[in-house]
Tab-separated table of C-alpha atoms in Angstrom:
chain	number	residue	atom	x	y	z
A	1	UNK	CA	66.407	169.569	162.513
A	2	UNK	CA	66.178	165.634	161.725
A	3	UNK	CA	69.556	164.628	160.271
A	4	UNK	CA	67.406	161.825	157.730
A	5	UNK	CA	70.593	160.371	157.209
A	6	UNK	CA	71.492	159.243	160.689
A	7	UNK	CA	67.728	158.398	161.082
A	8	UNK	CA	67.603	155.985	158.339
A	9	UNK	CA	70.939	154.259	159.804
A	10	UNK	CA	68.990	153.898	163.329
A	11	UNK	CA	66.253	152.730	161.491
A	12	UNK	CA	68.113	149.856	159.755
A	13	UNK	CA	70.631	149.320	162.590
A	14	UNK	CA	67.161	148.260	164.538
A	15	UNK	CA	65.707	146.512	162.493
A	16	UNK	CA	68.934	144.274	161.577
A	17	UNK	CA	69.142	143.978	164.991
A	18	UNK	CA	65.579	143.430	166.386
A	19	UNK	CA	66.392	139.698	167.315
A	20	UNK	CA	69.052	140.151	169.708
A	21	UNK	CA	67.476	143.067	171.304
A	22	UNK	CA	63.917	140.815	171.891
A	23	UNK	CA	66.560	138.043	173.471
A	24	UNK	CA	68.432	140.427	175.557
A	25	UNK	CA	65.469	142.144	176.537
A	26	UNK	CA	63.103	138.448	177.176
A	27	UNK	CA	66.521	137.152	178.958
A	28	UNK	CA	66.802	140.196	181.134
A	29	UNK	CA	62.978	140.898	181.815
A	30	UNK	CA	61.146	137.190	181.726
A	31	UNK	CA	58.316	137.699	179.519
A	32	UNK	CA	57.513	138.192	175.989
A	33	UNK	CA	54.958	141.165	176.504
A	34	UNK	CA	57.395	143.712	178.156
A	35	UNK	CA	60.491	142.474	176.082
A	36	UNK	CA	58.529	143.903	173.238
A	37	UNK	CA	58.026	146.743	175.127
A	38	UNK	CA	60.941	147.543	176.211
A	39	UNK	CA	62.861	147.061	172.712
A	40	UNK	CA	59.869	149.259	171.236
A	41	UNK	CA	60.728	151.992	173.662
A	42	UNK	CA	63.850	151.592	172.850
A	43	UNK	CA	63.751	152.004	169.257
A	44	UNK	CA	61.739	155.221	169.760
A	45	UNK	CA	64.474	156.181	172.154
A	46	UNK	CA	67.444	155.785	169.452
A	47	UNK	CA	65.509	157.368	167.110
A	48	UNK	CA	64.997	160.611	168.985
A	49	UNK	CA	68.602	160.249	169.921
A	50	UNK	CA	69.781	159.807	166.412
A	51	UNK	CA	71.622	163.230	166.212
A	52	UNK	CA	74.183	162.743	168.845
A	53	UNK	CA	74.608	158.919	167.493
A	54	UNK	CA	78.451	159.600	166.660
A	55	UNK	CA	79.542	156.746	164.999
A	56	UNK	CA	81.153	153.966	166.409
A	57	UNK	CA	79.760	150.512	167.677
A	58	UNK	CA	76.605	150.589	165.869
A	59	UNK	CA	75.234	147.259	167.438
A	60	UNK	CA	76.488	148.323	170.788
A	61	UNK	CA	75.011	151.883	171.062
A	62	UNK	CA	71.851	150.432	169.891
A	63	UNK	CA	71.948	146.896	172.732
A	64	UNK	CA	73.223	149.818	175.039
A	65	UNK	CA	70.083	151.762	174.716
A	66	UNK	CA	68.018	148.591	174.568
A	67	UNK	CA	69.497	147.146	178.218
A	68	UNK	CA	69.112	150.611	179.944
A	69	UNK	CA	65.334	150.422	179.019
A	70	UNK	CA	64.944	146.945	180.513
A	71	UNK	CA	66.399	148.092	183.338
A	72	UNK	CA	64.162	151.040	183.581
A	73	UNK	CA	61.307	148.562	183.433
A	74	UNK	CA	63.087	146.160	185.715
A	75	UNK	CA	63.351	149.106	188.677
A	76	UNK	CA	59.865	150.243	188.143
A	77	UNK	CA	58.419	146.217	188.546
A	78	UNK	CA	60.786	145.741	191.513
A	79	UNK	CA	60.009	149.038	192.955
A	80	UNK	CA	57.728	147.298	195.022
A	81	UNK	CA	59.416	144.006	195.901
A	82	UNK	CA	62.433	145.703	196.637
A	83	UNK	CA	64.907	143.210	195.025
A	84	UNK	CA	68.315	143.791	194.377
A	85	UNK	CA	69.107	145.807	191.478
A	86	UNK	CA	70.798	144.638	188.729
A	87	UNK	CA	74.170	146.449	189.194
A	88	UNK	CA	74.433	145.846	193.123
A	89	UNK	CA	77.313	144.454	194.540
A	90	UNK	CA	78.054	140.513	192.896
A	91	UNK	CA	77.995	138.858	196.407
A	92	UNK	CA	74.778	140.039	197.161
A	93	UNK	CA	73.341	139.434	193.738
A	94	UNK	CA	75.108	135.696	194.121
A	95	UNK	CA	73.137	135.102	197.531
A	96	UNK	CA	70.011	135.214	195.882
A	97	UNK	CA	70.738	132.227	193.953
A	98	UNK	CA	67.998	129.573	194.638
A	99	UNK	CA	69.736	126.302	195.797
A	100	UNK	CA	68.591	123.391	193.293
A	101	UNK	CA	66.186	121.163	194.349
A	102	UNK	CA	65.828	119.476	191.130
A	103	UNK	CA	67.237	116.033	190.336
A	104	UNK	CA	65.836	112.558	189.010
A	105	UNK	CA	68.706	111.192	187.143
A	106	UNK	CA	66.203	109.118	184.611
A	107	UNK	CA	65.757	112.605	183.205
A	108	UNK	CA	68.578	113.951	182.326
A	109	UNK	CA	68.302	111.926	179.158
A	110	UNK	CA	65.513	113.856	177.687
A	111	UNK	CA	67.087	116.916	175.219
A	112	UNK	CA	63.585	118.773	176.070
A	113	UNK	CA	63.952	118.207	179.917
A	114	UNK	CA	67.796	119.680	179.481
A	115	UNK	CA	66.834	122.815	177.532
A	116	UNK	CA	64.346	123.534	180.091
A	117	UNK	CA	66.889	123.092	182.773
A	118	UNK	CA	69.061	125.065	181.094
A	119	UNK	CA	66.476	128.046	180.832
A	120	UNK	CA	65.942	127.506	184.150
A	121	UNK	CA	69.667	127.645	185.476
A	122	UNK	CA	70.172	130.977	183.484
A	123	UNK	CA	67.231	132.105	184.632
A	124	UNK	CA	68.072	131.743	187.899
A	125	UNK	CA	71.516	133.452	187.707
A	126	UNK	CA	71.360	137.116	188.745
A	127	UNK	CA	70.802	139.371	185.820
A	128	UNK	CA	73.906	140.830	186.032
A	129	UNK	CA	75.654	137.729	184.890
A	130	UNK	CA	72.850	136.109	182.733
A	131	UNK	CA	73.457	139.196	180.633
A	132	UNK	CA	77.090	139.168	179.902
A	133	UNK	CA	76.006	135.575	179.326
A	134	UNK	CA	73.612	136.695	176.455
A	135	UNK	CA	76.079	139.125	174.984
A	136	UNK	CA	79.013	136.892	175.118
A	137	UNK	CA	77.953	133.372	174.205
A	138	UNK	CA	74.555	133.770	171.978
A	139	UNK	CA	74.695	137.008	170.634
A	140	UNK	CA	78.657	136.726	170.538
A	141	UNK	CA	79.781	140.444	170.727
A	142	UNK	CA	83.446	140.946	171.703
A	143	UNK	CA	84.554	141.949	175.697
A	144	UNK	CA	84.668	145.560	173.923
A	145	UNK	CA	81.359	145.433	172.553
A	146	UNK	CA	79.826	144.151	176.190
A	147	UNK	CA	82.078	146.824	177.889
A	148	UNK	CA	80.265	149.370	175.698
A	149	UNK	CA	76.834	147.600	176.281
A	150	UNK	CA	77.129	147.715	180.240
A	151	UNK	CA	79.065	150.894	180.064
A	152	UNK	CA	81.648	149.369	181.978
A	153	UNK	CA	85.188	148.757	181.892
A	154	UNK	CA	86.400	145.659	180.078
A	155	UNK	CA	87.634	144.323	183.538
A	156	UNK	CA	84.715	144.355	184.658
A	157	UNK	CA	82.697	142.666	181.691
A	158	UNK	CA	85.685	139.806	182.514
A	159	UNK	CA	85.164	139.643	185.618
A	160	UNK	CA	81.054	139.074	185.282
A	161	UNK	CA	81.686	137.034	182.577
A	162	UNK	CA	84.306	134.857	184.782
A	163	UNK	CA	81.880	134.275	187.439
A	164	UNK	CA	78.435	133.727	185.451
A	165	UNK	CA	80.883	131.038	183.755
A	166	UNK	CA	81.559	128.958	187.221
A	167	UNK	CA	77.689	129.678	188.433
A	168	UNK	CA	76.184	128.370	185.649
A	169	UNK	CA	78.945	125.325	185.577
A	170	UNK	CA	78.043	124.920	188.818
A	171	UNK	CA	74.618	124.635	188.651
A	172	UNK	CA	75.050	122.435	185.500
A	173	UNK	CA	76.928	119.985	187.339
A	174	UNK	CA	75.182	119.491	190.139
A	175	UNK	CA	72.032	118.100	188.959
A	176	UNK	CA	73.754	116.508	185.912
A	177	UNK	CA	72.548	118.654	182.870
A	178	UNK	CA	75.959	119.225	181.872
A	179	UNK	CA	78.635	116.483	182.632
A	180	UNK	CA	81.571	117.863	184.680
A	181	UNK	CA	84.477	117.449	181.815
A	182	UNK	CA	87.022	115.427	183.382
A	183	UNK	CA	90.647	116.095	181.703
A	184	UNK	CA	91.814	113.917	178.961
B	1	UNK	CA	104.403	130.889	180.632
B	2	UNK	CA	103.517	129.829	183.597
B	3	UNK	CA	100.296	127.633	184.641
B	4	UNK	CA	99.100	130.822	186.842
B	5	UNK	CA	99.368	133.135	183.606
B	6	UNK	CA	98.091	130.903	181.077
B	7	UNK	CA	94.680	129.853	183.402
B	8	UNK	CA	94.107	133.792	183.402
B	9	UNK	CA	94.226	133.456	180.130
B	10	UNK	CA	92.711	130.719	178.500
B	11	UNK	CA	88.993	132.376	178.618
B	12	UNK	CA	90.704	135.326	176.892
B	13	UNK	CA	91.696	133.125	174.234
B	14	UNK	CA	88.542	131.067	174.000
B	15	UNK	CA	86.936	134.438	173.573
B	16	UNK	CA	89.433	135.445	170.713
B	17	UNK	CA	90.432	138.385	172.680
B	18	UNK	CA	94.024	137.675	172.798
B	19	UNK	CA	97.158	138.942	170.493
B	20	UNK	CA	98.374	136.650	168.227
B	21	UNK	CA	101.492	136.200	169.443
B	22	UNK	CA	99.928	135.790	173.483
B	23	UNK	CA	97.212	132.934	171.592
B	24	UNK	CA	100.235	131.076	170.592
B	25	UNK	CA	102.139	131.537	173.965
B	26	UNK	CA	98.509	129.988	175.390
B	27	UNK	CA	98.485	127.527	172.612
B	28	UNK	CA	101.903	126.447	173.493
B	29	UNK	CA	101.406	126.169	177.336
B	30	UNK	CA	98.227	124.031	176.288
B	31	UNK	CA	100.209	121.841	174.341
B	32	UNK	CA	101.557	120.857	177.677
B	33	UNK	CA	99.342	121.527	180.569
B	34	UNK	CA	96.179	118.913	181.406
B	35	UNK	CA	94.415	121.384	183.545
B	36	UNK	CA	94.073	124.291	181.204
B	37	UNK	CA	92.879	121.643	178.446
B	38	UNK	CA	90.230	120.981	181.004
B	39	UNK	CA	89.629	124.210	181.567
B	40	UNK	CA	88.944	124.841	177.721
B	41	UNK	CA	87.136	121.932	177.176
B	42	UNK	CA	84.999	123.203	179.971
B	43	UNK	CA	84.717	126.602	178.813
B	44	UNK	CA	83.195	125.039	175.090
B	45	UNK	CA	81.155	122.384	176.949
B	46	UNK	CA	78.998	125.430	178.915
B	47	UNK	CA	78.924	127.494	175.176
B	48	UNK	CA	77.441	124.564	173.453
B	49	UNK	CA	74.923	123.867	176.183
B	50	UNK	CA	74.238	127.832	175.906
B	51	UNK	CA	73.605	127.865	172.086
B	52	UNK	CA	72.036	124.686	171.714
B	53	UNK	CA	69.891	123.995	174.834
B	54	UNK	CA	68.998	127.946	175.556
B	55	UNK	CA	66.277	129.447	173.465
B	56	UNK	CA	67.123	132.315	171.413
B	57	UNK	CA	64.168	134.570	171.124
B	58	UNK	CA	63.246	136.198	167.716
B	59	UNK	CA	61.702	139.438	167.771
B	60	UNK	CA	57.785	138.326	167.126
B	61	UNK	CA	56.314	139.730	164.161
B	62	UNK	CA	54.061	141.837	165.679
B	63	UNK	CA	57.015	144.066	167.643
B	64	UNK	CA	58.925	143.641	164.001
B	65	UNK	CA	55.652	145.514	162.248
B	66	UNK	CA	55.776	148.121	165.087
B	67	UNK	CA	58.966	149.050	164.486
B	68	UNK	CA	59.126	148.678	160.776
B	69	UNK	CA	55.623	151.314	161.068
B	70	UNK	CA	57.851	153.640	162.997
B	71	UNK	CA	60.569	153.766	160.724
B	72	UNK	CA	61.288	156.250	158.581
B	73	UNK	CA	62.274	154.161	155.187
B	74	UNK	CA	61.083	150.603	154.422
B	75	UNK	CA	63.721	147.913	155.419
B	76	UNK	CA	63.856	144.635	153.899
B	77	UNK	CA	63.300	141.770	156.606
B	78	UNK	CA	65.886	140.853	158.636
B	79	UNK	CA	68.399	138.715	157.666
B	80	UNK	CA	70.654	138.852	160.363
B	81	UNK	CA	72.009	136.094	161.489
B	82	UNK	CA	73.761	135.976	164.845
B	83	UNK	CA	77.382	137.030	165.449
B	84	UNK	CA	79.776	137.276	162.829
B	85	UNK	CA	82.599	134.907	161.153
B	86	UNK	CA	85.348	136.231	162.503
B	87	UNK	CA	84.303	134.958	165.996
B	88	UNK	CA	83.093	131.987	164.516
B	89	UNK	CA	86.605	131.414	162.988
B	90	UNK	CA	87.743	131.670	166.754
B	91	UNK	CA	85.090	128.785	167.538
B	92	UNK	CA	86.373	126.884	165.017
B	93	UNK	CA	89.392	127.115	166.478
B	94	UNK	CA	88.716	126.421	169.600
B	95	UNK	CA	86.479	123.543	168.594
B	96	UNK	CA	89.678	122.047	166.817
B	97	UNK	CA	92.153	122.549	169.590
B	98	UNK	CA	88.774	120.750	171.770
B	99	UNK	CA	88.436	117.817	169.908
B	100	UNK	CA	92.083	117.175	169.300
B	101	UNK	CA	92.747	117.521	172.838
B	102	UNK	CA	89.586	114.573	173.423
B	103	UNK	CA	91.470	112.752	170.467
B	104	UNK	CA	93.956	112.889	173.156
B	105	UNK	CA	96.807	110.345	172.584
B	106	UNK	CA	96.020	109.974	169.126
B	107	UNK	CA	96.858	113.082	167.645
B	108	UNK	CA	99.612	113.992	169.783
B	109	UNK	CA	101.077	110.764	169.280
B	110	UNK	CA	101.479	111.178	165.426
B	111	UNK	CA	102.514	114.658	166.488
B	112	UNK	CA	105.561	113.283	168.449
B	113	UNK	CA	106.448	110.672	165.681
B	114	UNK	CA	106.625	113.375	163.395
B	115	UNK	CA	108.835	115.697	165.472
B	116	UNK	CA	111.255	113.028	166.233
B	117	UNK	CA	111.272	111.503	163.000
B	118	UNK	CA	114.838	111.807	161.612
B	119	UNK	CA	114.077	112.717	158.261
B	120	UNK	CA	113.952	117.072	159.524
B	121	UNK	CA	110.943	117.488	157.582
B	122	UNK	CA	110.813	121.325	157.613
B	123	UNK	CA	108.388	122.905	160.421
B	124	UNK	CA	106.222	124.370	157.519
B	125	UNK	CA	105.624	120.819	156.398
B	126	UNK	CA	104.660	119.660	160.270
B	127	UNK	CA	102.558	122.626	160.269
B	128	UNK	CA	100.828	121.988	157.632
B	129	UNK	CA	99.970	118.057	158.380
B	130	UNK	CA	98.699	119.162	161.834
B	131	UNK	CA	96.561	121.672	160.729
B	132	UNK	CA	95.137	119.281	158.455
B	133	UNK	CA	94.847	116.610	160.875
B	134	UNK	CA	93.287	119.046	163.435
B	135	UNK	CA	90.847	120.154	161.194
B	136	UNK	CA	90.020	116.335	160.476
B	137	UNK	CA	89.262	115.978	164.248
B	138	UNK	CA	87.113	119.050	164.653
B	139	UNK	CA	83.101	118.771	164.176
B	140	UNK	CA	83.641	120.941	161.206
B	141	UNK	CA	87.319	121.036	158.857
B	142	UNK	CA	85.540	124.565	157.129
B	143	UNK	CA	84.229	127.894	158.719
B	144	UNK	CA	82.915	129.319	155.661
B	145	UNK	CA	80.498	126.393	153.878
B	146	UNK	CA	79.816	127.342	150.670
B	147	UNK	CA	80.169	125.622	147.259
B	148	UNK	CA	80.280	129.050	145.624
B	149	UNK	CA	83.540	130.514	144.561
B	150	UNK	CA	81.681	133.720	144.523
B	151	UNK	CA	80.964	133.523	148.567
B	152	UNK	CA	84.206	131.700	149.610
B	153	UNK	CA	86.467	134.339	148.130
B	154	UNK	CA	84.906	137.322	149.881
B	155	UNK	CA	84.593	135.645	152.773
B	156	UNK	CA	88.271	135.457	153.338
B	157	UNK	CA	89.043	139.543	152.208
B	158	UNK	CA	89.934	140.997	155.363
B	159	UNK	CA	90.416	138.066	157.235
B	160	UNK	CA	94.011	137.247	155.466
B	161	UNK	CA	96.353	139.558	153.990
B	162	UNK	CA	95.513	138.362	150.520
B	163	UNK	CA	92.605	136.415	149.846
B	164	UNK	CA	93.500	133.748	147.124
B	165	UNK	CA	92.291	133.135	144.037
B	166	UNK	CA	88.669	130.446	144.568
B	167	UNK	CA	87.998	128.045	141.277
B	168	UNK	CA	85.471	125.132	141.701
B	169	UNK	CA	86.380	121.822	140.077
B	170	UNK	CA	83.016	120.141	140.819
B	171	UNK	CA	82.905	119.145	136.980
B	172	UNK	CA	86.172	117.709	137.159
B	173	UNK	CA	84.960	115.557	140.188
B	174	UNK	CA	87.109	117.750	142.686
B	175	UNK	CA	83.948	120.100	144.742
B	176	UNK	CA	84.595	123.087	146.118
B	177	UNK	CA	83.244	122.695	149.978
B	178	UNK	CA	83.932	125.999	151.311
B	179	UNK	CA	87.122	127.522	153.112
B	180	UNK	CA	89.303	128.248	156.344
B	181	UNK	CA	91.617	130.327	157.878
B	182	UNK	CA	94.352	128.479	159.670
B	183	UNK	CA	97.776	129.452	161.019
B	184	UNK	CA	100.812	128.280	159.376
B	185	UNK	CA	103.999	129.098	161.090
B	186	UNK	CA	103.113	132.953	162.125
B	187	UNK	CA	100.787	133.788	159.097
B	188	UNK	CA	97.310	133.296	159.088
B	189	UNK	CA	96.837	131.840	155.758
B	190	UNK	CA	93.477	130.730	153.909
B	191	UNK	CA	93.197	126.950	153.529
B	192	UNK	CA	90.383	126.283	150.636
B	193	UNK	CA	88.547	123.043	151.057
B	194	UNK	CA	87.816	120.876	148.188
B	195	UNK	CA	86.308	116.808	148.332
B	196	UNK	CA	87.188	114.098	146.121
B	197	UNK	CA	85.084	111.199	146.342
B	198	UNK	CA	85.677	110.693	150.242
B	199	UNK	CA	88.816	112.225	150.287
B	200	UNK	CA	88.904	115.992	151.991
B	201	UNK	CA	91.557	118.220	150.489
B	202	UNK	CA	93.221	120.923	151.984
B	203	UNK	CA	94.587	124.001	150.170
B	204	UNK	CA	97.169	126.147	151.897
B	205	UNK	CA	97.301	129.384	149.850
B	206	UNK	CA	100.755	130.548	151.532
B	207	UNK	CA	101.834	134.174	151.436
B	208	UNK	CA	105.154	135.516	149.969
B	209	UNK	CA	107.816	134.839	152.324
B	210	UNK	CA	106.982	131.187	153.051
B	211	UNK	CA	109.105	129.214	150.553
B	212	UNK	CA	108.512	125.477	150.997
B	213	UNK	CA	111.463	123.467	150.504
B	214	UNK	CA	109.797	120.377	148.942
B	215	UNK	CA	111.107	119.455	145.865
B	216	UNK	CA	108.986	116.143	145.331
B	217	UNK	CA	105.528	115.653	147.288
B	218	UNK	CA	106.218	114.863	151.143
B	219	UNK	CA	104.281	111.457	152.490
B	220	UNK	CA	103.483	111.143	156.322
B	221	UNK	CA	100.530	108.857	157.710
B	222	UNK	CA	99.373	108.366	154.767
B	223	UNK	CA	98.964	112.053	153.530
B	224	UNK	CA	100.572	113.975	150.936
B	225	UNK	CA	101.334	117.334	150.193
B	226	UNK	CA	102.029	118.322	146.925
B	227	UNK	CA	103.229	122.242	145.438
B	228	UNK	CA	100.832	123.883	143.516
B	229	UNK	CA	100.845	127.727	141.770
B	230	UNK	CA	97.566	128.650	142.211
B	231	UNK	CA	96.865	132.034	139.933
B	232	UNK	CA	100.263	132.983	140.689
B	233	UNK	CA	100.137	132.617	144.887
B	234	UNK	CA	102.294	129.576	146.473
B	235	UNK	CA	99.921	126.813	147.509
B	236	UNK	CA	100.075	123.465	149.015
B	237	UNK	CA	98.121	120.345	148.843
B	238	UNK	CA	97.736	118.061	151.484
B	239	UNK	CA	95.104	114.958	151.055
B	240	UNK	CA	94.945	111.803	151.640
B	241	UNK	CA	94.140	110.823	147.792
B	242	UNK	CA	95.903	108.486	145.573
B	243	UNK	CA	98.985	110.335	144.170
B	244	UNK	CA	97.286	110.421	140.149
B	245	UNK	CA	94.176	112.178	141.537
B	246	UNK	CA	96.618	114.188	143.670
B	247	UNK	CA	98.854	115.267	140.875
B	248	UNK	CA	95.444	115.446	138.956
B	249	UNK	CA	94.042	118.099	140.984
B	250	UNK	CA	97.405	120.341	141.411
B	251	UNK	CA	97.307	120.276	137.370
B	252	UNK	CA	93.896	122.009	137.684
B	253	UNK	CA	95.307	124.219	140.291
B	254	UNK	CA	98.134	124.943	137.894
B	255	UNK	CA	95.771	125.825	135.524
B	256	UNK	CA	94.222	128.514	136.998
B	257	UNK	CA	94.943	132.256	136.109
């Protein structure tokens, strides 16, 4: 038996939450088409799943459900091209950072030039840490929240988020989008 | 704390993650420590660049229609806007400590001539200039922007213990501008926001236990604070305004039941 009740709070839980679950799911799969997929499926996921919703983070039981269906789509695209999965081992995922070959300094000047740059750095970053990134600094849920998201522990949501931090620094500072702060 | 600790810990507080007491350990070690400042500073350099230069994708209509189709009961559009204020009263925090770290010299200089002033102003009345002055410094002196008692006052319940009584003067030619929650010694207190003129006013609505000593109103730099009973709560003023439009304003303060 449907439990309406619960069904109407998965209903409004996605809908409320439909943006950061297209942004998580574009950030994490690189295209518009199978973002909208993949949220889709997930809605119709949570909504069959509704009953044994038991309270609890709403927003992270429903991102949860929406990350675990990117990733389903992710495995089956890279089935073929045999990349490393999302949840491999950090070094690994780190050595398939592209080095930069971008530069011109007469650029840097242009705010559209830097917001592509930026898309492109986090872009570049291995999904593992471009979504901690997502969940941390745009969509702004707490290390708890992300923990629940990733199903991790909290270390290691601190951990990712630690290191995305310094990669994307990194790669920020090295071709100038962001300037390196220097002290006082 | 040690410089080992705190650098462990200063994304934890950046994040808002941390106990009160351990943010003001961190806050204290920061007051001290160049590299950690950096590393801060740093920290809200790559979260700007993240929420102002990345794109954040909205769900496009036709995926919104999809869902909405599936769904069981009609939802109103979404209005949800990202995150929520209690993190963004963490930013705002952050933000301050940021910019009056790049203020540098500036504001800790006025904070040492205050602390070694010989006239033992009490800490509550440090406290409260600082928090004044850092809010001057950051981008934005309010989290909550609203010139509508009606959104200002919620905004604070459950964010502060009691969540004070919010009157807008705009007729009287003092606007409300929206509100903030700021520490004073150990309490988080709400701080309402008014403007005269050019003048930004601060309103500490102080719980209980804090008794401020003050008999007449305390001058430092320029600023004032000045007592004021608002609706029965303790409250104090502190502006920059001429001491008439000062003493003005805590009358309508006074005045309110």
């Amino acid at each position: 038996m449907m439990a309406t009740g619960n069904r109407a709070v998965v209903d409004d839980l996605a809908l409320r939450h439909l943006d950061a679950a297209y942004n998580l799911g574009r950030w994490l799969l690189g295209n518009e088409q199978d973002a909208a997929d993949a949220v889709h499926d997930a809605y119709l996921r949570a909504a069959r799943a509704c009953d044994t919703y038991a309270g609890g983070n709403a927003r992270a039981w429903w991102l949860a459900i929406v990350r675990n269906c990117c990733l389903a789509r992710l495995a089956l695209r890279n089935k073929e091209k045999a990349n490393v999965a999302i949840d491999d081992n950090p070094v690994a995922a780190e050595r398939l950072m592209p080095h930069d070959e971008s530069g011109g300094v007469e650029d840097q000047v242009d705010g559209a030039i830097r917001r592509r740059q930026m898309a492109m750095h986090l872009d570049r970053l291995p999904a593992m840490f471009r979504e901690v990134l997502i969940l941390r600094e745009i969509e702004e849920l707490s290390y708890r929240e992300i923990a629940d998201v990733l199903e991790a522990p909290i270390g290691t949501v601190m951990s990712r988020l630690a290191r995305g931090r310094a990669l994307l620094q990194k790669a920020l500072t090295d071709d100038g989008t962001v300037e390196a702060p220097h002290g006082l | 704390m040690d410089c080992k600790t705190a650098a462990e810990l200063v994304p934890l507080y950046f994040d808002g993650e941390l106990d009160r007491a351990t943010s003001r350990e961190v806050e204290a070690h920061l007051d001290t420590c160049a590299d950690c400042q950096a590393a801060l500073i740093e920290l809200d350099a790559l979260r700007r660049a993240l929420r102002h230069d990345v794109p954040r994708f909205s769900a496009p209509d036709t995926l919104r229609r999809r869902v909405a189709e599936s769904a069981t009961v009609a939802m109103p559009p979404s209005s949800d806007r990202r995150g929520s204020s209690r993190r963004r009263t963490w930013l705002a925090l952050a933000a301050s400590w940021v910019l009056a770290f790049t203020a540098g010299g500036f504001t800790l200089g006025m904070w040492n001539q205050v602390a070694s002033s010989g006239h033992a102003e009490s800490q509550l009345d440090r406290d409260l200039f600082a928090s004044h002055w850092r809010a001057l410094a950051a981008a934005s002196p309010i989290d909550v922007v609203s010139t509508d008692q009606h959104t200002v006052k919620p905004w604070f319940a459950g964010k502060v213990a009691t969540a004070p009584v919010v009157r807008d003067f705009a007729a009287q030619g003092y606007a409300l501008m929206g509100g903030r929650v700021d520490y004073v010694g150990n309490e988080r207190v709400p701080v309402l926001v008014y403007r005269h003129g050019k003048h930004l006013i601060d309103v500490f609505v102080l719980p209980g236990p804090v008794t401020h000593e003050g008999h007449e109103a305390v001058q430092m730099q320029g600023y004032s604070l000045e007592n004021a009973n608002l609706g029965g709560q303790k409250a104090i003023i502190v502006s920059d305004m001429d001491r008439d439009e000062l003493l003005h304003f805590r009358d309508l303060l006074n005045s309110v039941t």
